[in-house]
Short mmCIF file of C-alpha atoms in Angstrom, two decimals:
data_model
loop_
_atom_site.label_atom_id
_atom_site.label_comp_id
_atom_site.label_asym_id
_atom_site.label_seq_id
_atom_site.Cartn_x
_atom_site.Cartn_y
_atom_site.Cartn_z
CA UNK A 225 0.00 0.00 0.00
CA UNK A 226 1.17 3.25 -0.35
CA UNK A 227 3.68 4.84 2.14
CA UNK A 228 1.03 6.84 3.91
CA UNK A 229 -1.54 4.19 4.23
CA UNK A 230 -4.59 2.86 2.35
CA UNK A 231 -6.76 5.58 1.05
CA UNK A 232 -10.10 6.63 0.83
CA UNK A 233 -11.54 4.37 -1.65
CA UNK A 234 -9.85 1.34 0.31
CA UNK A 235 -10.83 2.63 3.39
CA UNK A 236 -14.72 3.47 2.26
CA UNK A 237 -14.61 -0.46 1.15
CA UNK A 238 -13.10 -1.06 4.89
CA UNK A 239 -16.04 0.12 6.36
CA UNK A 240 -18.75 -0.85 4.33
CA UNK A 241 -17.23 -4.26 4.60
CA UNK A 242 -17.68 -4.11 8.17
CA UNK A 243 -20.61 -2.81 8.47
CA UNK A 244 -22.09 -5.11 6.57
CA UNK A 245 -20.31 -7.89 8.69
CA UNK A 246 -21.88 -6.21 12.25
CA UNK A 247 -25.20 -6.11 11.00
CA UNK A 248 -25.37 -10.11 9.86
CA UNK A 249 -23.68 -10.70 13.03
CA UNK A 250 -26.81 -9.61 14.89
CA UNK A 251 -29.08 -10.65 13.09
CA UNK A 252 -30.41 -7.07 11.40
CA UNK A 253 -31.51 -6.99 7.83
CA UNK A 254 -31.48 -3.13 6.16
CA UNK A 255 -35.02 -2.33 6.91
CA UNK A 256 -34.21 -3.42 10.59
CA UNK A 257 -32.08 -0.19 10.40
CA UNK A 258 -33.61 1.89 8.28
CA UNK A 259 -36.77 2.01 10.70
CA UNK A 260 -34.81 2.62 13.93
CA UNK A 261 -32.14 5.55 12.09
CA UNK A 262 -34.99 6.81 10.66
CA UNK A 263 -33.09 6.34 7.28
CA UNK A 264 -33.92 5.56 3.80
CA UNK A 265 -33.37 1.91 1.74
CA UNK A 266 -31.61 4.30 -0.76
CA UNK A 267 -29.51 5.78 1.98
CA UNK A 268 -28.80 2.38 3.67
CA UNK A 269 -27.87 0.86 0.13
CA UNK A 270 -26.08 2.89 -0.64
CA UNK A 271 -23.86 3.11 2.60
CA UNK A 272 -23.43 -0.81 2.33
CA UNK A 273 -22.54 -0.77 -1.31
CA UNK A 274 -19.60 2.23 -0.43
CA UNK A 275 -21.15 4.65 -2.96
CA UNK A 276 -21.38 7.54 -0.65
CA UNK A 277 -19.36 8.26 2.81
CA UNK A 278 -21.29 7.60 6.32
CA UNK A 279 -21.37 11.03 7.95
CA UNK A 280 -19.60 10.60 11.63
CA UNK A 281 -22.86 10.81 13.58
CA UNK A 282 -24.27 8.86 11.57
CA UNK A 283 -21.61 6.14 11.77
CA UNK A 284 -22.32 6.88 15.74
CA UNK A 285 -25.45 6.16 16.11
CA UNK A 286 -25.12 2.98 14.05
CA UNK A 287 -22.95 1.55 16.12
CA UNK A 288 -24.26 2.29 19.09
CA UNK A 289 -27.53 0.53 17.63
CA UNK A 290 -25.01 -2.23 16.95
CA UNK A 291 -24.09 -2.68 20.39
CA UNK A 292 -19.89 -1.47 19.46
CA UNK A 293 -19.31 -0.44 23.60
CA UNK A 294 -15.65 -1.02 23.07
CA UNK A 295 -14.36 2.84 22.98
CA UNK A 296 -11.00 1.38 20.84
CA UNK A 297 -13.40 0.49 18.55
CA UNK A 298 -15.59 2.63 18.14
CA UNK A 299 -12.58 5.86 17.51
CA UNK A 300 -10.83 3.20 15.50
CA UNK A 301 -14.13 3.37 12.95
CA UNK A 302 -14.53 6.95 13.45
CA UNK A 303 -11.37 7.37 12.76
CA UNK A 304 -11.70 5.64 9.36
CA UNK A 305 -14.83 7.57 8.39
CA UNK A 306 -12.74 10.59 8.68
CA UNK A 307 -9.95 9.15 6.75
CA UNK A 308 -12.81 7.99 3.69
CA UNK A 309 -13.34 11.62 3.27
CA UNK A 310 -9.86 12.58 2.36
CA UNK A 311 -10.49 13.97 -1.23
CA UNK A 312 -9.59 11.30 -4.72
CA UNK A 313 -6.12 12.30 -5.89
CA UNK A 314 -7.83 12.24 -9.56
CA UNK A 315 -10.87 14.10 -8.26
CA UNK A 316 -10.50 16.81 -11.08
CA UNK A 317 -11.66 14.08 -13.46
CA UNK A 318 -14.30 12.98 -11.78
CA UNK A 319 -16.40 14.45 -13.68
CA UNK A 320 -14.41 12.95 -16.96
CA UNK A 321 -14.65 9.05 -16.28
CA UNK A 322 -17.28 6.89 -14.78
CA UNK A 323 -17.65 6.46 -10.95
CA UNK A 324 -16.73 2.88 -10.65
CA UNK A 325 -12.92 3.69 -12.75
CA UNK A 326 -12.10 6.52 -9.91
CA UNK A 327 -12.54 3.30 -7.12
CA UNK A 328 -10.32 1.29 -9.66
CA UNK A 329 -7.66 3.84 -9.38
CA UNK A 330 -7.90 3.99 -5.52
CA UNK A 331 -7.82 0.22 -5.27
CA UNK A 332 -4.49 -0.28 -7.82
CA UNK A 333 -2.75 3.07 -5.38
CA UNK A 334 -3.44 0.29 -2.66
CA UNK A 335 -2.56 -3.20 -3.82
CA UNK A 336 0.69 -4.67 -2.78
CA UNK A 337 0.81 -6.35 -6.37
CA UNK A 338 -1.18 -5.09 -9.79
CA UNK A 339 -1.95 -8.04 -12.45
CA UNK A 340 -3.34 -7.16 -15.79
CA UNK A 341 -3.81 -8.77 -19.01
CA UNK A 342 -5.32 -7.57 -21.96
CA UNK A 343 -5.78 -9.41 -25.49
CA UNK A 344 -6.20 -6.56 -27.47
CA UNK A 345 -4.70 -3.32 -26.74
CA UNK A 346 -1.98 -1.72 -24.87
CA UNK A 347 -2.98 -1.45 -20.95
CA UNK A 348 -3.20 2.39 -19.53
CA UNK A 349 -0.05 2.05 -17.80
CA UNK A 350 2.23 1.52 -20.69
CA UNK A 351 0.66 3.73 -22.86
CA UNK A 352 2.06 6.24 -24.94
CA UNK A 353 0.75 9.84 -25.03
CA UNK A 354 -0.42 8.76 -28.56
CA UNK A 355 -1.74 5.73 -28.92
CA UNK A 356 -3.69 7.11 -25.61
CA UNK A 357 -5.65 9.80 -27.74
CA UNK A 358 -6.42 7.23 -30.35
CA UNK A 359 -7.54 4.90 -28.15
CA UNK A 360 -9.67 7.95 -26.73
CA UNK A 361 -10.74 9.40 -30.45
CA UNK A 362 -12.21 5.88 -31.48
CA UNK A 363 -13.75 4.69 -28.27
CA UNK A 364 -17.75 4.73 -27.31
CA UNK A 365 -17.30 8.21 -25.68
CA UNK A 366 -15.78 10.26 -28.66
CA UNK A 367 -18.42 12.10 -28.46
CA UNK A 368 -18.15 13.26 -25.36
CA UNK A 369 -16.36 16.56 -26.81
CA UNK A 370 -12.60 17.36 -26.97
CA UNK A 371 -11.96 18.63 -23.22
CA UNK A 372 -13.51 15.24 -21.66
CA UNK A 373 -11.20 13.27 -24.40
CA UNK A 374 -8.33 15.65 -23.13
CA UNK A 375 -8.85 15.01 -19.54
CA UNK A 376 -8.98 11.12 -20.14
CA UNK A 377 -5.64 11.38 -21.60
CA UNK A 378 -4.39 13.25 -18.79
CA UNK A 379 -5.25 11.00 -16.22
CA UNK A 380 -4.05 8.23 -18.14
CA UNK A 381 -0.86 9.70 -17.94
CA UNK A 382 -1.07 11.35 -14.44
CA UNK A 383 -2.21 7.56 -13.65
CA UNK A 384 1.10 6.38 -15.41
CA UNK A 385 3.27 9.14 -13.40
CA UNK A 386 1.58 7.88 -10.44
CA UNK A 387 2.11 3.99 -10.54
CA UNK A 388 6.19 4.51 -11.62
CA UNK A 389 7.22 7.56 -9.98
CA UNK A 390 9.44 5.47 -7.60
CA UNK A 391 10.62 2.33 -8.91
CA UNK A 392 8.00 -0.34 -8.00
CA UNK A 393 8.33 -3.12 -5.50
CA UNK A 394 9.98 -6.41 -7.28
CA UNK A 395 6.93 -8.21 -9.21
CA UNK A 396 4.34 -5.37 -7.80
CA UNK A 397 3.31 -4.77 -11.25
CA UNK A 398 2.48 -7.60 -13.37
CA UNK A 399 1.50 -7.41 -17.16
CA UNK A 400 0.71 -10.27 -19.41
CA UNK A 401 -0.04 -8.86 -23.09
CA UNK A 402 -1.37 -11.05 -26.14
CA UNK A 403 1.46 -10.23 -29.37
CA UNK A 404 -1.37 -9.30 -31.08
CA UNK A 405 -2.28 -6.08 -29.17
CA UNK A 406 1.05 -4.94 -30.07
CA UNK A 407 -0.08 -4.41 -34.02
CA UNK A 408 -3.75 -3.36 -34.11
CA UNK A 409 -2.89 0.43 -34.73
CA UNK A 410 -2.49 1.18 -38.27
CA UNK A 411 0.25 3.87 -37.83
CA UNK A 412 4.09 2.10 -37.97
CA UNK A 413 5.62 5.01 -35.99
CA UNK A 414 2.61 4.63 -32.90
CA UNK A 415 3.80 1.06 -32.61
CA UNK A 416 7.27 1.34 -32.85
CA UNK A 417 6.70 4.38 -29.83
CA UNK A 418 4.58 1.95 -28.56
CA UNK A 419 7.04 -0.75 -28.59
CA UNK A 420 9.69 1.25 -27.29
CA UNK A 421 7.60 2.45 -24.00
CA UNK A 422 6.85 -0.79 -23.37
CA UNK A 423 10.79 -1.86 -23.35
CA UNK A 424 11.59 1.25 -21.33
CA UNK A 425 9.28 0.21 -18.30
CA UNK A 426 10.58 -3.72 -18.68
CA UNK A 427 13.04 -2.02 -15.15
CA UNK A 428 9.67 -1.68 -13.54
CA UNK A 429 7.58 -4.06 -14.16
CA UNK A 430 7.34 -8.12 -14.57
CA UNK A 431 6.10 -8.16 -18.57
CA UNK A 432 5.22 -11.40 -20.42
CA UNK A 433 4.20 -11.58 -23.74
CA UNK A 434 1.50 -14.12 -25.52
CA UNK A 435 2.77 -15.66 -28.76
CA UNK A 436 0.62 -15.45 -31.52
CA UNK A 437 0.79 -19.41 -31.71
CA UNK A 438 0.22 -19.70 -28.65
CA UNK A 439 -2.72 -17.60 -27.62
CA UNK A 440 -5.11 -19.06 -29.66
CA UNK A 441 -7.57 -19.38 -26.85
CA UNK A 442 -6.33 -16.31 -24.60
CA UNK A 443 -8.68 -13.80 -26.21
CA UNK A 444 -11.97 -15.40 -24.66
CA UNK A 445 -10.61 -14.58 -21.07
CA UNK A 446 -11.08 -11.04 -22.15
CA UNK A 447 -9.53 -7.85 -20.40
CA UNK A 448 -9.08 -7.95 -16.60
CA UNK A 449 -6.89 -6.15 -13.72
CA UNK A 450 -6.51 -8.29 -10.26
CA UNK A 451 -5.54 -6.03 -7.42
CA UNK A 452 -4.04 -8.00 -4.15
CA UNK A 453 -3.95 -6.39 -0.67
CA UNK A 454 -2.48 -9.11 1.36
CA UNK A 455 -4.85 -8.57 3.83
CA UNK A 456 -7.85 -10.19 5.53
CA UNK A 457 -9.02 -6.32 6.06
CA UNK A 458 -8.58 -5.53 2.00
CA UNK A 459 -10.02 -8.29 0.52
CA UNK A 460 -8.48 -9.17 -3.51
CA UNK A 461 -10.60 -7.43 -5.90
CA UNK A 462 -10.81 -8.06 -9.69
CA UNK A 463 -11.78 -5.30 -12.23
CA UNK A 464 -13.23 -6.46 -15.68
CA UNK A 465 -12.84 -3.79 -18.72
CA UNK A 466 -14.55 -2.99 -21.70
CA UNK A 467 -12.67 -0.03 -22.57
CA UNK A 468 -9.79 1.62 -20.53
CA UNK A 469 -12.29 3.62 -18.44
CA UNK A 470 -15.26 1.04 -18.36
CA UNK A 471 -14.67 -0.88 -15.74
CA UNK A 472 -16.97 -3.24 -13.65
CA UNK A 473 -15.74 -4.76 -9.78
CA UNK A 474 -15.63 -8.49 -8.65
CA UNK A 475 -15.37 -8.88 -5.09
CA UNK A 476 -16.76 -12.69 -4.90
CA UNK A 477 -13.88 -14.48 -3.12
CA UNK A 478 -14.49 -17.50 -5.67
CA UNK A 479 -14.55 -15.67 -8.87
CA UNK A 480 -11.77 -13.87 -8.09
CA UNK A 481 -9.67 -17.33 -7.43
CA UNK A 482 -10.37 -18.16 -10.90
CA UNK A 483 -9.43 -15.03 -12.43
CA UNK A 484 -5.59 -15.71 -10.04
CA UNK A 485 -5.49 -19.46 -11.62
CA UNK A 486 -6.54 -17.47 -15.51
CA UNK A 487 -3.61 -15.08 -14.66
CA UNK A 488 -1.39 -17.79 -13.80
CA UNK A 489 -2.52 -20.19 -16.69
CA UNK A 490 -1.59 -17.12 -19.11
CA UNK A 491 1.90 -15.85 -17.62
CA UNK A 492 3.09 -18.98 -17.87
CA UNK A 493 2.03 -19.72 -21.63
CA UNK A 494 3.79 -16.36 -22.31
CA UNK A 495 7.10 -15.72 -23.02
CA UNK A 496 8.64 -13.51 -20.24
CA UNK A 497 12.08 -12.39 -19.15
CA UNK A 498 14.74 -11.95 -22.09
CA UNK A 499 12.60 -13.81 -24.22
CA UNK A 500 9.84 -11.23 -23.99
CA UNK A 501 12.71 -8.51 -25.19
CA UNK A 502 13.87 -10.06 -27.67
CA UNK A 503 10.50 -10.75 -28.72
CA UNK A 504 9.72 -6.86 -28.37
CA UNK A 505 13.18 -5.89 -29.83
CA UNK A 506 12.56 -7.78 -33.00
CA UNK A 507 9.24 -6.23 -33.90
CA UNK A 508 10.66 -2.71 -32.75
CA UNK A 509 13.65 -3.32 -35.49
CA UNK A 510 11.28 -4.28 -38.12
CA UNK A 511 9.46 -1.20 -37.49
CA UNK A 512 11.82 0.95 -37.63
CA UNK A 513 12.98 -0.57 -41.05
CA UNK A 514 9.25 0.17 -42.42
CA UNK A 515 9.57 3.96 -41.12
CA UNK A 516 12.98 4.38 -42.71
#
């Protein structure tokens, strides 16, 4: 986790988690405590789901209703509710990308280790600058005028800037790629930059690469990005992805197994290591031919 601690989107999930946890433990279902807070099924979802922030008092009252008489306790969870309202680092896009990507960005500034594969482009964090704003000019919301496509780019790269800007913990970040992403731009010179991105972060990052004749099957697994938190408190998330920003949140301790065994199943089909530069190196030097 990051050197100050988890923040406020892993903290929010802390407490919804455990609020979720005391009321089951005793026995309450949701309309139990919406009728003695005096609070609304929307409000009370939407607390449990981690869509909004539990004011303090509110957090109080709840678990004094829960019975909580241990004062530790209680400050430690009032404490936390404080923490959840620390603002979003990427808050000035908020308005720029869907709710559940912002919580994807909190959750991947928390997890000890970052695994992504993708079958058919480049993932945001290797990204060039370029093939970024073609990604963003082609995608479902091109339309949604030139200063929302701007700010996507930016926090693409602010994302980018935010993930490397110390090198990362030994295997922290862990990419497998399918060869064919690699060539689905049309442009020679946006690959080769491409290319050469990707070998500049290989320092950083634990990269394997899907051969062509060997990842035959890889593209029905589709897009996904585990985050691990070693930690009973954060459980493992998985985030599946449509496009870079549309993003949708496993939590179910089972499905997100099988996504670990599908990221395990493809890293080690893929070539990784030296074999993964050479790989990289080869297609960069044929590129470079074509562009001479």
């Amino acid at each position: 986790m990051t050197t100050n601690g988890p923040g406020p989107t892993t903290i929010r999930r802390r407490i919804r988690l455990l609020l979720r946890q005391l009321r089951a433990d005793r026995g309450h279902s949701q309309e139990d405590v919406c009728r003695v807070m005096a609070w609304s099924q929307s409000k009370m979802a939407r607390i449990e789901r981690g869509t909004t922030n539990i004011p303090v008092r509110d957090l109080r009252d709840l678990l004094e209703f829960y019975e909580i008489d241990d004062a530790d306790e209680v400050r430690r969870l009032l404490d936390l509710a404080k923490l959840a309202r620390r603002p979003h680092w990427a808050g000035a896009y908020r308005d720029s990308v869907p709710a559940p990507y912002m919580d994807f960005l909190g959750y991947e500034d928390d997890a000890l280790r970052i695994s992504q594969y993708h079958p058919f482009v480049i993932p945001g964090l290797l990204q060039t600058e370029q093939y970024a704003r073609l990604l963003v000019a082609v995608g479902p919301r091109r339309r949604d005028g030139d200063d929302e496509a701007e700010a996507r780019v930016r926090l693409r790269l602010a994302r980018q800037r935010r993930v490397f800007a110390q090198p990362p913990r030994p295997g922290r970040v862990r990419i497998v790629l399918d060869e064919r992403a690699l060539t689905v731009v049309e442009s020679d010179q946006v690959k080769l930059d491409q290319i050469e991105m990707i070998l500049s972060r290989l320092p950083d990052i634990d990269f394997a690469l899907l051969r062509r004749d060997t990842a035959t099957d890889s593209v029905l697994v589709g897009p996904f990005s585990l985050h691990e938190f070693g930690s009973e408190a954060d459980p493992d998330v998985v985030y599946v992805a449509s496009q870079p920003e549309d993003v949708a949140l496993i939590e179910d301790p089972e499905v997100v197994a099988g996504y670990k065994r599908a990221f395990d199943d493809l890293y080690h089909q893929a070539a990784s290591g030296d074999e993964a530069r050479h790989i990289l190196d080869t297609i960069a030097t044929s590129l470079r031919g074509t562009s001479a």
